[in-house]
């Protein structure tokens, strides 16, 4: 069990553990108490949830009693009754109650297209995000599933810049995300990844067109993993995908129901970094590939 997780500094001066445990996807709308407790006892301190996952109260129950200073908690804003007068603060206060905390470390707009029914709505929602931060209900604010167009829209009024953009991010989507990644770099927005293990998850794999790319990448991951394996510790393809995220300065949000994988994820931080030669080999293996697994966010490719 690893207790010390490396952190990444965000543009508002706060720090975030580079790897986080998510309660979405496989755990969404489920009682995640036991799985989250397992992640906590194995060494995770960074937890990622969302209002739409409908399990904030289970995460709150799992984390109860742990000193708040030892935790990093993210939740995300879902679609709310903006036209009817409901506010971002109203929704966040409900989340805080469920999470049994006075503040979250990071609050994200989950999906921009949930807030574009009326002109100016998205900008107003971002202004309200800035206001809840000023009130101390969250330490940092950021976004998720924002493409360059939506980022430009919320930045237009000179308000605070989001500290992170949480997006589907893995080697198969890297080449097609260059414009967004350049925009992040220009504005000091850290890329936060979900779906980072997608290239090796069978049910997320694409059609036959993706098979050669997948095979090429798997060979490279195997080679890099073997070169880091010892008699005492076998390194996996999963770990090499997470290592690539860490190497590229990306925050990795992942999840698992299995203790062995949770331990493996946490052990990734201490594995040797990619060498420049390995990076070239890795980049050659993914050249020309662009494959999105979370099709619901296809607008990200506009
Ligand atoms: N902002 C957003 O819109 C958004 C969208 C999606 C996710 N998220 C966040 O990101 C978190 C992680 O998302 P994710 O599930 O996409 O992460 P991921 O790291 O890509 O995948 C983790 C999942 O992969 C499975 N897995 C791991 N290694 C595997 C292997 N070798 N073969 C087959 N399955 C394997 C795990 O299942 P086992 O239980 O079997 O280990 C686990 O369910 C979510 O919980 C959520 O908090 C955010």
GROMACS .gro file of C-alpha atoms in nm, residues 15 33 54 64 98-99 114 122 133 165-166 170 172 183-185 187 234 257 287-288:
model
   21
   15UNK     CA    1  -0.197   2.082  -0.549
   33UNK     CA    2  -1.916   0.254  -0.020
   54UNK     CA    3  -2.606   0.968  -0.786
   64UNK     CA    4  -1.645   0.964   0.707
   98UNK     CA    5  -2.415   1.421   0.088
   99UNK     CA    6  -2.035   1.418   0.095
  114UNK     CA    7  -2.602   2.083  -2.032
  122UNK     CA    8  -2.280   2.886  -1.996
  133UNK     CA    9  -1.518   2.940  -0.497
  165UNK     CA   10  -1.031   2.022  -1.804
  166UNK     CA   11  -1.130   1.660  -1.736
  170UNK     CA   12  -0.550   0.814  -2.370
  172UNK     CA   13  -0.569   0.677  -2.911
  183UNK     CA   14  -0.499   2.566  -2.566
  184UNK     CA   15  -0.459   2.405  -2.221
  185UNK     CA   16  -0.083   2.474  -2.228
  187UNK     CA   17  -0.371   2.904  -2.047
  234UNK     CA   18   0.553  -0.773  -1.266
  257UNK     CA   19  -1.332  -0.305  -0.810
  287UNK     CA   20   0.069   0.788  -3.523
  288UNK     CA   21  -0.240   0.868  -3.728
   0.00000   0.00000   0.00000
